[in-house]
């Protein structure tokens, strides 16, 4: 079983008291409930029923899952979920009747005091602020962005195909590592698997293909029935061989797991992916930081709330991206029960600092990070300023360290576009309160009020568009903050649908989807000629992996049919350089180029004619 965290996106939250519940050993539920709710020991079923009855303006409810606490135990390899069954509308009784404990408790002694105080009350009881706030614009002392990106220029000169770009992340070292760990795990289970890199690429190709072609049961790919048979999959690898490999897919040595790490089973893969993502990331000034959801498919399936509020189950992942959606760094959340924040910061702020540390491995440059109110605080702005990093984000009032701004009720009575602001004299941190459709607080250590611009907004009452004043930091924040959302949107379009019995199988699909998203982002940057959309990009990678790595020894006559059909399909054929000269498939003279999909030598001058004859 796994631990759950119920998270509400509200400005303040209170925590329910802890109690021993009815879950199996090692399973914990954590919850955040809306401020003002009655404090008592609650069951998850009661929390869900309260959400169903509540008619607040929230549009989405989410349950975040933490993996089993005994990372070294063999039972963590298996889950109670059904691989092919439909995602259930109900949670199992062991989960529904489990007691809820606070997410961010630190010690048993401190727990009772913290639980009795909502976040706003704890803030009011805190130490008196020592900052001096002044009504003036910010005077930042950061240097201007002048960095160049020679690595990206090198990638542009290589003119890599979609497969070449994808293999920047799932490179030869990563493939070999997965093959070795999978074979080791099978051997520990007394199974001689004998997995090869070629077979693993076939498995990856099928997982990628399932994102845009999915069946209720994955075995339908191999059925002979004309309404379901998929010859590209069936000709690449036998069904039973795929099932065997997929069931033993592994990413760590079970004898060397860190028991304090809930994600120890996939930690080596996370480290490798983060290294490759950062190595090939575009060097840019602006980055976004936020939360992403890796949907979970076990028996703890989705539950639909009545008033159009979707309740999702999954792993929460901290993500740092470029403004266009390239994933630079990620870390799955384990909650404050298992991850201790840095001194003076909450868990979200600590994750932002870790992302900044990863960025600064490429050089201490004046990066500019954008995030929302789940992370922003004046303390975080101060920490990032000392690191030489610019930051801007919306902020909750209780995290402004009592910055004396106009009351939100008073500001709402003024015309749209009105704002108030103050600057901390000592550290040059500005807090601005702006009235648009609602009152927004925004904080920055780098961007101020000037120049004040104009933005067009729709007036519902008058049914016209009006011009309102907009401070500079608000405008820049709205332009650059959406990187994590763009990445989530790309992943959600064609995400891997095939899942296994292991609790981390959906997380592996998330990693593959993230690598494909990053490869496509590089394609958009590096492509000199026609660019392909994300669907065509994924289709190309899937087809090449399945056709180039197919088991020809078991295909018989099917291999000739497959070659003939793919040669003339006019989809995803790229001409690439090859070190060894071979004969052209059309004119039969020597050539050092080939079609990556067909795996046939062909001259550039013969390329078009070969694929239409």
XYZ file of C-alpha atoms in Angstrom:
613
model
C 0.000 0.000 0.000
C 1.054 3.610 -0.422
C 0.786 6.820 1.537
C -1.594 9.526 0.343
C -1.566 13.286 0.678
C -4.737 15.248 0.119
C -3.836 18.730 -1.130
C -6.170 21.703 -1.495
C -4.970 24.807 -3.347
C -6.148 27.304 -0.749
C -4.290 30.337 0.691
C -4.226 28.806 4.137
C -4.647 25.330 5.477
C -5.003 23.560 8.775
C -4.016 20.073 9.708
C -6.002 17.300 11.234
C -4.569 15.491 14.254
C -2.750 12.242 13.787
C -4.064 8.875 14.789
C -3.257 5.283 14.175
C -5.419 4.006 11.358
C -6.469 0.740 9.866
C -3.970 0.589 7.001
C -1.377 -2.153 6.722
C 1.980 -1.528 8.367
C 4.000 1.215 6.714
C 1.043 2.972 5.086
C 0.324 6.627 5.922
C -2.360 9.053 4.804
C -1.638 12.779 4.975
C -4.156 15.541 4.439
C -4.560 19.306 4.196
C -8.059 20.568 4.940
C -9.602 23.985 4.396
C -9.153 26.551 7.172
C -12.066 26.729 9.537
C -13.051 23.062 9.288
C -13.654 21.148 12.501
C -10.490 19.586 13.882
C -10.857 15.928 14.720
C -9.416 12.562 13.755
C -10.914 11.920 10.337
C -11.054 8.973 7.996
C -10.270 9.428 4.313
C -13.883 8.500 3.523
C -15.050 11.454 5.637
C -12.662 13.787 3.815
C -13.975 12.663 0.423
C -17.598 13.008 1.526
C -16.895 16.526 2.814
C -15.393 17.443 -0.551
C -18.455 16.133 -2.362
C -20.809 18.178 -0.197
C -18.692 21.335 -0.330
C -19.695 23.888 -2.954
C -16.607 26.093 -2.969
C -15.108 27.596 -6.117
C -12.289 25.085 -6.320
C -12.103 23.449 -9.725
C -9.920 20.469 -8.891
C -9.154 18.129 -6.032
C -6.078 15.935 -5.991
C -4.761 13.037 -3.930
C -0.987 12.736 -3.868
C 0.571 9.333 -3.284
C 3.859 8.488 -1.587
C 5.348 5.032 -2.314
C 5.609 2.334 0.386
C 7.906 3.217 3.289
C 9.948 -0.011 3.203
C 11.807 0.609 -0.052
C 13.977 -2.485 0.389
C 11.132 -4.928 0.780
C 10.220 -7.208 -2.097
C 6.529 -6.435 -1.597
C 7.095 -2.913 -2.892
C 7.628 -4.361 -6.376
C 3.986 -5.329 -6.593
C 0.788 -3.313 -6.373
C -2.852 -4.193 -5.835
C -3.854 -2.601 -9.127
C -5.225 -4.502 -12.115
C -3.113 -4.035 -15.245
C -5.952 -4.226 -17.749
C -8.991 -3.485 -15.620
C -10.834 -0.209 -15.892
C -9.891 2.445 -13.401
C -12.315 1.944 -10.530
C -14.695 4.588 -9.308
C -14.216 3.462 -5.689
C -11.310 3.230 -3.286
C -10.621 0.022 -1.327
C -11.930 -0.148 2.230
C -8.436 -0.275 3.764
C -7.797 3.169 2.293
C -11.237 4.697 2.834
C -11.292 3.830 6.549
C -7.684 4.815 7.282
C -7.059 7.709 9.651
C -5.601 10.927 8.284
C -2.396 12.363 9.763
C -0.817 15.798 9.191
C 1.466 16.131 6.212
C 4.093 18.428 7.682
C 4.494 17.278 11.277
C 8.079 17.294 12.471
C 8.176 15.811 15.972
C 5.566 14.281 18.255
C 6.127 17.026 20.831
C 5.504 19.826 18.339
C 2.628 18.051 16.598
C -0.187 18.923 19.032
C 0.644 22.647 19.108
C 0.943 22.894 15.328
C -2.329 21.053 14.700
C -4.324 23.424 16.882
C -3.297 26.475 14.863
C -4.175 27.175 11.247
C -1.428 28.736 9.147
C -2.737 32.304 9.585
C -2.852 31.960 13.413
C 0.685 30.587 13.527
C 1.809 33.572 11.460
C 0.181 36.067 13.817
C 1.856 34.388 16.787
C 5.264 34.527 15.117
C 8.239 36.790 15.758
C 7.727 40.484 14.959
C 9.056 41.421 11.509
C 12.419 43.161 11.281
C 12.113 44.455 7.732
C 11.724 48.151 6.914
C 9.249 48.730 4.088
C 9.384 51.909 1.974
C 7.125 53.249 -0.800
C 9.522 53.344 -3.761
C 10.474 51.219 -6.752
C 13.052 48.459 -6.525
C 16.708 49.087 -7.406
C 18.096 45.615 -8.228
C 21.834 45.059 -8.562
C 21.803 41.954 -10.804
C 23.938 41.822 -13.931
C 22.290 41.631 -17.362
C 21.917 38.323 -19.196
C 24.738 37.958 -21.727
C 25.341 34.179 -21.752
C 25.553 32.254 -25.027
C 24.752 28.565 -25.579
C 27.514 26.822 -27.577
C 26.040 23.373 -26.852
C 22.777 24.288 -28.570
C 24.709 25.581 -31.582
C 26.506 22.236 -31.721
C 23.165 20.370 -31.655
C 21.884 22.542 -34.499
C 24.914 21.702 -36.623
C 24.372 17.951 -36.102
C 20.828 18.070 -37.570
C 19.681 15.159 -35.420
C 16.558 13.176 -36.321
C 13.755 12.663 -33.752
C 15.311 9.347 -32.715
C 18.711 10.999 -32.335
C 17.192 13.693 -30.132
C 15.304 11.153 -27.992
C 18.511 9.159 -27.532
C 20.223 12.190 -26.033
C 18.225 11.241 -22.910
C 17.718 7.484 -23.278
C 21.309 7.140 -24.430
C 23.377 3.988 -24.765
C 24.526 4.183 -21.143
C 20.948 4.439 -19.849
C 19.731 1.570 -22.065
C 22.629 -0.644 -20.939
C 21.949 0.244 -17.292
C 18.251 -0.734 -17.549
C 19.144 -3.971 -19.361
C 21.671 -4.930 -16.661
C 19.371 -4.098 -13.730
C 16.434 -5.935 -15.319
C 18.532 -9.037 -15.960
C 19.917 -8.842 -12.394
C 16.402 -8.618 -10.914
C 15.199 -11.577 -13.026
C 18.237 -13.588 -11.944
C 17.429 -12.812 -8.286
C 13.988 -14.310 -9.004
C 15.656 -17.421 -10.536
C 14.666 -16.432 -14.086
C 17.189 -16.357 -16.933
C 15.672 -13.421 -18.852
C 18.533 -12.606 -21.232
C 17.183 -9.152 -22.128
C 19.078 -7.297 -24.876
C 19.204 -3.608 -25.771
C 17.382 -4.399 -29.008
C 14.462 -5.969 -27.141
C 14.328 -3.113 -24.628
C 13.980 -0.614 -27.472
C 11.076 -2.673 -28.833
C 9.417 -2.441 -25.407
C 10.000 1.334 -25.333
C 8.550 1.611 -28.842
C 5.363 -0.187 -27.765
C 5.018 2.028 -24.674
C 5.396 5.161 -26.818
C 2.924 3.848 -29.396
C 0.346 3.190 -26.654
C 0.160 6.953 -26.107
C -1.678 7.502 -29.394
C -2.998 3.979 -30.092
C -4.482 2.300 -27.034
C -6.640 -0.769 -26.417
C -8.632 -1.795 -23.314
C -6.224 -4.734 -22.990
C -2.666 -4.522 -24.249
C -2.760 -8.121 -25.493
C -5.126 -6.978 -28.232
C -2.080 -5.623 -30.109
C -1.164 -9.250 -30.898
C -4.637 -10.672 -31.521
C -5.315 -11.963 -35.023
C -8.780 -10.415 -35.054
C -8.962 -7.843 -37.895
C -10.470 -5.167 -35.659
C -7.508 -5.083 -33.256
C -4.379 -6.688 -34.760
C -1.463 -4.266 -35.022
C 1.170 -5.777 -37.293
C 3.869 -3.235 -36.374
C 3.788 -4.438 -32.760
C 3.125 -8.095 -33.545
C 5.997 -8.249 -36.024
C 8.460 -6.545 -33.680
C 8.271 -8.820 -30.622
C 6.226 -11.810 -29.498
C 3.460 -11.162 -26.985
C 4.707 -13.535 -24.269
C 8.249 -12.168 -24.604
C 6.976 -8.597 -24.146
C 4.940 -9.617 -21.095
C 7.933 -11.361 -19.539
C 10.280 -8.422 -20.089
C 7.741 -5.874 -18.893
C 7.048 -7.825 -15.697
C 10.756 -7.843 -14.752
C 11.594 -4.291 -15.846
C 13.777 -2.893 -13.064
C 15.920 0.168 -12.350
C 17.882 -0.490 -9.150
C 19.748 -3.207 -7.300
C 17.443 -4.419 -4.526
C 20.425 -5.314 -2.345
C 21.676 -1.691 -2.294
C 18.524 0.350 -1.700
C 18.383 3.367 0.607
C 15.539 2.538 3.007
C 15.035 6.227 3.841
C 14.215 7.010 0.190
C 10.652 6.199 -0.843
C 11.684 6.317 -4.512
C 14.795 4.152 -4.099
C 13.433 1.687 -6.687
C 13.726 4.344 -9.411
C 16.347 6.681 -7.894
C 19.167 5.657 -10.293
C 16.897 6.399 -13.259
C 15.906 9.774 -11.781
C 19.584 10.687 -11.346
C 20.453 9.664 -14.914
C 17.480 11.494 -16.432
C 18.187 14.669 -14.467
C 21.811 14.550 -15.603
C 20.836 14.149 -19.275
C 18.032 16.727 -19.091
C 20.391 19.324 -17.617
C 23.240 18.454 -19.985
C 21.179 19.177 -23.097
C 18.872 21.886 -21.703
C 18.692 25.183 -23.607
C 20.640 27.810 -21.674
C 18.028 30.509 -21.061
C 17.421 33.334 -18.635
C 13.811 32.520 -17.706
C 12.642 29.342 -15.969
C 9.422 28.161 -14.302
C 9.030 26.027 -11.192
C 5.884 24.206 -10.138
C 4.092 20.954 -9.382
C 3.236 18.253 -11.892
C 1.044 15.170 -11.468
C 2.020 11.662 -12.518
C -1.331 9.886 -12.648
C -1.532 6.632 -10.742
C -3.448 3.614 -12.062
C -3.723 1.149 -9.169
C -6.918 0.083 -7.396
C -6.884 3.477 -5.740
C -8.364 4.775 -8.992
C -10.165 7.977 -9.906
C -13.281 9.131 -8.094
C -15.559 11.627 -9.804
C -17.006 14.346 -7.611
C -20.588 15.412 -8.366
C -20.188 19.118 -9.101
C -17.721 18.688 -11.931
C -14.645 18.495 -9.714
C -12.312 15.714 -10.820
C -10.541 13.853 -8.020
C -7.211 12.539 -9.257
C -4.795 10.086 -7.714
C -1.114 10.222 -8.470
C 2.428 11.131 -7.530
C 3.285 14.806 -7.112
C 6.495 15.831 -8.874
C 8.433 19.043 -8.357
C 9.466 20.349 -11.781
C 11.759 23.076 -13.078
C 11.277 23.929 -16.756
C 12.193 26.522 -19.340
C 9.514 29.032 -20.268
C 8.636 26.884 -23.326
C 8.199 23.670 -21.326
C 11.547 21.815 -21.508
C 11.912 19.821 -18.270
C 15.311 20.683 -16.782
C 15.012 19.087 -13.324
C 12.448 17.003 -11.478
C 12.047 15.322 -8.098
C 9.074 13.234 -6.916
C 7.560 14.533 -3.704
C 7.836 12.417 -0.574
C 6.126 14.938 1.721
C 7.558 16.602 4.801
C 7.122 13.369 6.733
C 10.062 12.010 4.730
C 11.822 15.151 3.398
C 13.001 17.809 5.829
C 12.921 21.383 4.442
C 15.870 23.732 4.669
C 16.011 25.973 7.734
C 13.625 28.899 7.447
C 11.856 27.607 4.316
C 8.909 25.306 3.741
C 9.149 22.195 1.575
C 8.193 24.001 -1.647
C 10.785 26.728 -1.086
C 13.448 24.100 -0.380
C 12.668 22.405 -3.701
C 13.065 25.731 -5.520
C 16.518 26.127 -3.952
C 17.477 22.597 -5.080
C 16.405 23.444 -8.624
C 18.505 26.618 -8.532
C 21.504 24.616 -7.299
C 21.073 22.275 -10.280
C 20.935 25.251 -12.681
C 24.072 26.768 -11.194
C 26.059 23.625 -11.996
C 26.237 25.100 -15.512
C 27.515 28.402 -14.113
C 26.441 31.053 -11.622
C 24.433 33.138 -14.083
C 21.613 35.636 -13.342
C 18.777 33.173 -13.962
C 15.208 34.397 -13.417
C 12.838 31.877 -11.800
C 9.027 32.200 -11.785
C 6.663 30.299 -9.480
C 3.226 30.638 -7.894
C 2.045 31.304 -4.352
C 2.526 27.691 -3.289
C 6.274 28.452 -3.172
C 6.739 32.224 -2.857
C 7.775 33.920 0.361
C 9.878 36.968 1.193
C 12.345 34.611 2.893
C 12.752 32.583 -0.329
C 13.342 35.787 -2.321
C 16.076 36.715 0.135
C 17.761 33.292 -0.125
C 17.717 33.367 -3.948
C 19.037 36.941 -4.022
C 22.063 35.847 -1.989
C 22.653 33.128 -4.580
C 22.622 35.710 -7.372
C 19.316 34.433 -8.826
C 16.346 36.616 -9.784
C 12.864 35.449 -8.816
C 9.248 36.568 -9.199
C 6.048 34.962 -7.965
C 2.566 35.496 -6.606
C 2.511 35.359 -2.827
C 0.029 34.756 -0.003
C -0.458 37.672 2.364
C 0.780 35.780 5.407
C 4.141 35.193 3.651
C 4.840 38.884 2.947
C 6.297 39.419 6.459
C 3.641 42.030 7.229
C 4.370 44.305 4.307
C 2.028 47.327 4.964
C 0.000 47.439 1.745
C -3.526 48.755 1.185
C -6.247 46.487 2.443
C -7.633 44.212 -0.313
C -11.191 45.391 0.446
C -10.142 48.996 0.006
C -8.259 48.223 -3.213
C -11.301 46.431 -4.662
C -13.295 49.649 -4.354
C -10.791 51.410 -6.612
C -10.806 51.087 -10.388
C -9.217 48.063 -12.083
C -5.502 48.465 -12.593
C -4.931 50.187 -9.241
C -1.979 48.934 -7.221
C 0.081 49.526 -4.113
C 3.662 48.470 -3.434
C 6.483 48.594 -0.885
C 10.196 47.692 -0.993
C 12.341 46.199 1.737
C 15.132 48.723 2.236
C 17.774 46.214 3.258
C 17.405 43.472 0.643
C 15.620 45.195 -2.276
C 12.589 42.912 -2.320
C 9.348 44.380 -3.636
C 5.793 43.318 -2.805
C 3.023 44.647 -5.035
C -0.746 44.330 -4.606
C -2.599 44.757 -7.912
C -6.339 44.959 -8.527
C -7.498 43.190 -11.676
C -10.512 40.863 -11.735
C -9.369 40.067 -8.182
C -6.627 41.335 -5.898
C -3.252 39.699 -6.540
C -0.083 39.893 -4.431
C 3.186 39.493 -6.315
C 6.742 39.543 -4.985
C 10.098 39.939 -6.752
C 13.756 40.555 -6.004
C 14.575 41.700 -9.551
C 11.679 43.437 -11.346
C 9.861 46.545 -10.167
C 6.833 48.641 -11.031
C 8.238 50.721 -13.858
C 7.549 50.887 -16.676
C 3.804 50.648 -16.021
C 2.076 49.331 -19.123
C -1.459 48.922 -20.354
C -3.246 45.634 -20.859
C -6.626 44.903 -22.418
C -9.271 43.182 -20.302
C -12.814 42.105 -21.086
C -15.529 43.823 -19.091
C -18.396 41.375 -18.568
C -20.981 43.972 -17.586
C -20.317 46.410 -20.408
C -19.358 43.635 -22.866
C -16.394 45.699 -24.008
C -12.610 45.557 -23.665
C -10.997 48.142 -21.428
C -7.389 49.222 -20.908
C -6.023 48.856 -17.360
C -2.634 49.704 -15.895
C -0.257 46.799 -15.336
C 3.039 46.991 -13.369
C 6.135 45.640 -15.088
C 6.618 42.682 -12.712
C 3.012 41.542 -13.291
C 3.404 41.647 -17.068
C 6.673 39.663 -17.035
C 5.248 37.109 -14.592
C 2.224 36.441 -16.814
C 4.477 35.984 -19.851
C 7.028 33.600 -18.344
C 5.367 31.553 -15.591
C 3.628 28.897 -17.713
C 6.505 26.512 -18.484
C 5.371 23.663 -16.200
C 1.798 23.966 -17.507
C 3.006 23.729 -21.113
C 5.016 20.607 -20.290
C 1.999 19.045 -18.542
C -0.170 19.828 -21.556
C 2.282 18.143 -23.939
C 2.617 15.058 -21.742
C -1.142 14.700 -21.252
C -1.877 14.638 -25.001
C -0.264 11.288 -25.795
C 0.963 9.877 -22.476
C 1.934 6.212 -22.160
C -1.185 4.129 -21.502
C 0.319 0.690 -20.792
C 0.852 0.065 -17.106
C 2.146 -2.800 -15.016
C 1.625 -4.278 -11.571
C 4.538 -2.410 -9.980
C 3.720 0.787 -8.102
C 6.280 2.764 -10.109
C 5.125 1.681 -13.597
C 3.126 4.881 -14.180
C 6.148 6.920 -13.057
C 8.299 5.204 -15.710
C 5.720 6.183 -18.324
C 5.946 9.771 -17.053
C 9.744 9.750 -17.482
C 9.430 8.455 -21.067
C 6.833 11.122 -21.861
C 9.043 13.831 -20.343
C 12.027 12.675 -22.428
C 9.901 12.781 -25.595
C 8.645 16.259 -24.702
C 12.235 17.467 -24.209
C 13.371 15.886 -27.468
C 10.519 17.595 -29.304
C 11.394 20.944 -27.702
C 14.973 20.551 -28.970
C 13.608 19.655 -32.409
C 11.665 22.928 -32.483
C 14.826 24.842 -31.602
C 17.299 22.979 -33.822
C 15.249 22.247 -36.931
C 16.227 24.517 -39.820
C 13.538 23.311 -42.192
C 10.030 21.949 -41.646
C 9.111 21.148 -38.054
C 6.829 18.277 -37.121
C 4.183 18.425 -34.414
C 4.383 16.381 -31.208
C 2.193 13.540 -32.513
C 4.247 13.078 -35.683
C 7.420 13.233 -33.589
C 6.243 10.458 -31.248
C 4.994 8.349 -34.159
C 8.382 8.573 -35.830
C 10.284 7.458 -32.725
C 7.851 4.574 -32.093
C 7.966 3.337 -35.699
C 11.763 3.464 -35.934
C 12.208 1.629 -32.632
C 9.730 -1.092 -33.598
C 10.944 -1.550 -37.170
C 14.689 -1.192 -36.588
C 14.797 -3.461 -33.539
C 12.277 -6.096 -34.609
C 13.115 -9.758 -34.060
C 13.605 -10.769 -37.702
C 14.352 -14.380 -36.779
C 10.694 -14.977 -35.874
C 9.028 -12.928 -38.576
C 9.363 -15.181 -41.578
C 7.630 -13.683 -44.572
C 6.161 -10.835 -42.528
C 9.442 -8.888 -42.568
C 9.229 -8.321 -46.329
C 5.637 -7.078 -46.045
C 6.577 -4.752 -43.200
C 9.543 -3.341 -45.154
C 7.434 -2.733 -48.262
C 4.591 -1.034 -46.398
C 6.822 1.260 -44.340
C 8.957 2.257 -47.314
C 6.037 3.952 -49.061
C 4.056 5.264 -46.080
C 5.576 8.782 -46.437
C 5.794 9.079 -42.641
C 8.942 9.839 -40.671
C 11.704 9.086 -43.196
C 14.937 10.967 -42.385
C 18.281 10.849 -44.146
C 21.194 10.492 -41.710
C 24.950 10.070 -41.962
C 26.580 6.651 -41.445
C 30.249 5.946 -40.766
C 30.451 2.822 -42.917
C 29.787 3.190 -46.635
C 27.133 0.886 -48.109
C 25.435 0.516 -51.474
C 22.492 2.751 -52.325
C 19.230 0.787 -52.408
C 18.232 2.608 -55.613
C 21.328 3.189 -57.787
C 23.552 0.579 -56.040
C 26.630 2.825 -55.887
C 28.509 3.531 -52.645
C 26.992 6.024 -50.194
C 27.634 7.260 -46.654
C 23.993 8.231 -45.962
C 20.950 6.098 -45.178
C 17.249 6.318 -44.349
C 16.980 6.004 -40.580
C 13.516 4.417 -40.679
C 14.106 1.958 -43.538
C 17.696 1.219 -42.434
C 18.747 1.251 -46.082
C 21.682 3.069 -47.628
C 20.448 5.750 -50.029
C 21.939 8.876 -51.608
C 20.399 12.263 -50.898
C 19.674 12.576 -54.618
C 17.978 9.151 -54.652
C 16.092 9.602 -51.370
C 12.781 10.897 -52.756
C 12.625 8.533 -55.710
C 13.394 5.489 -53.520
C 10.378 6.211 -51.310
C 7.842 6.734 -54.099
C 8.828 4.057 -56.659
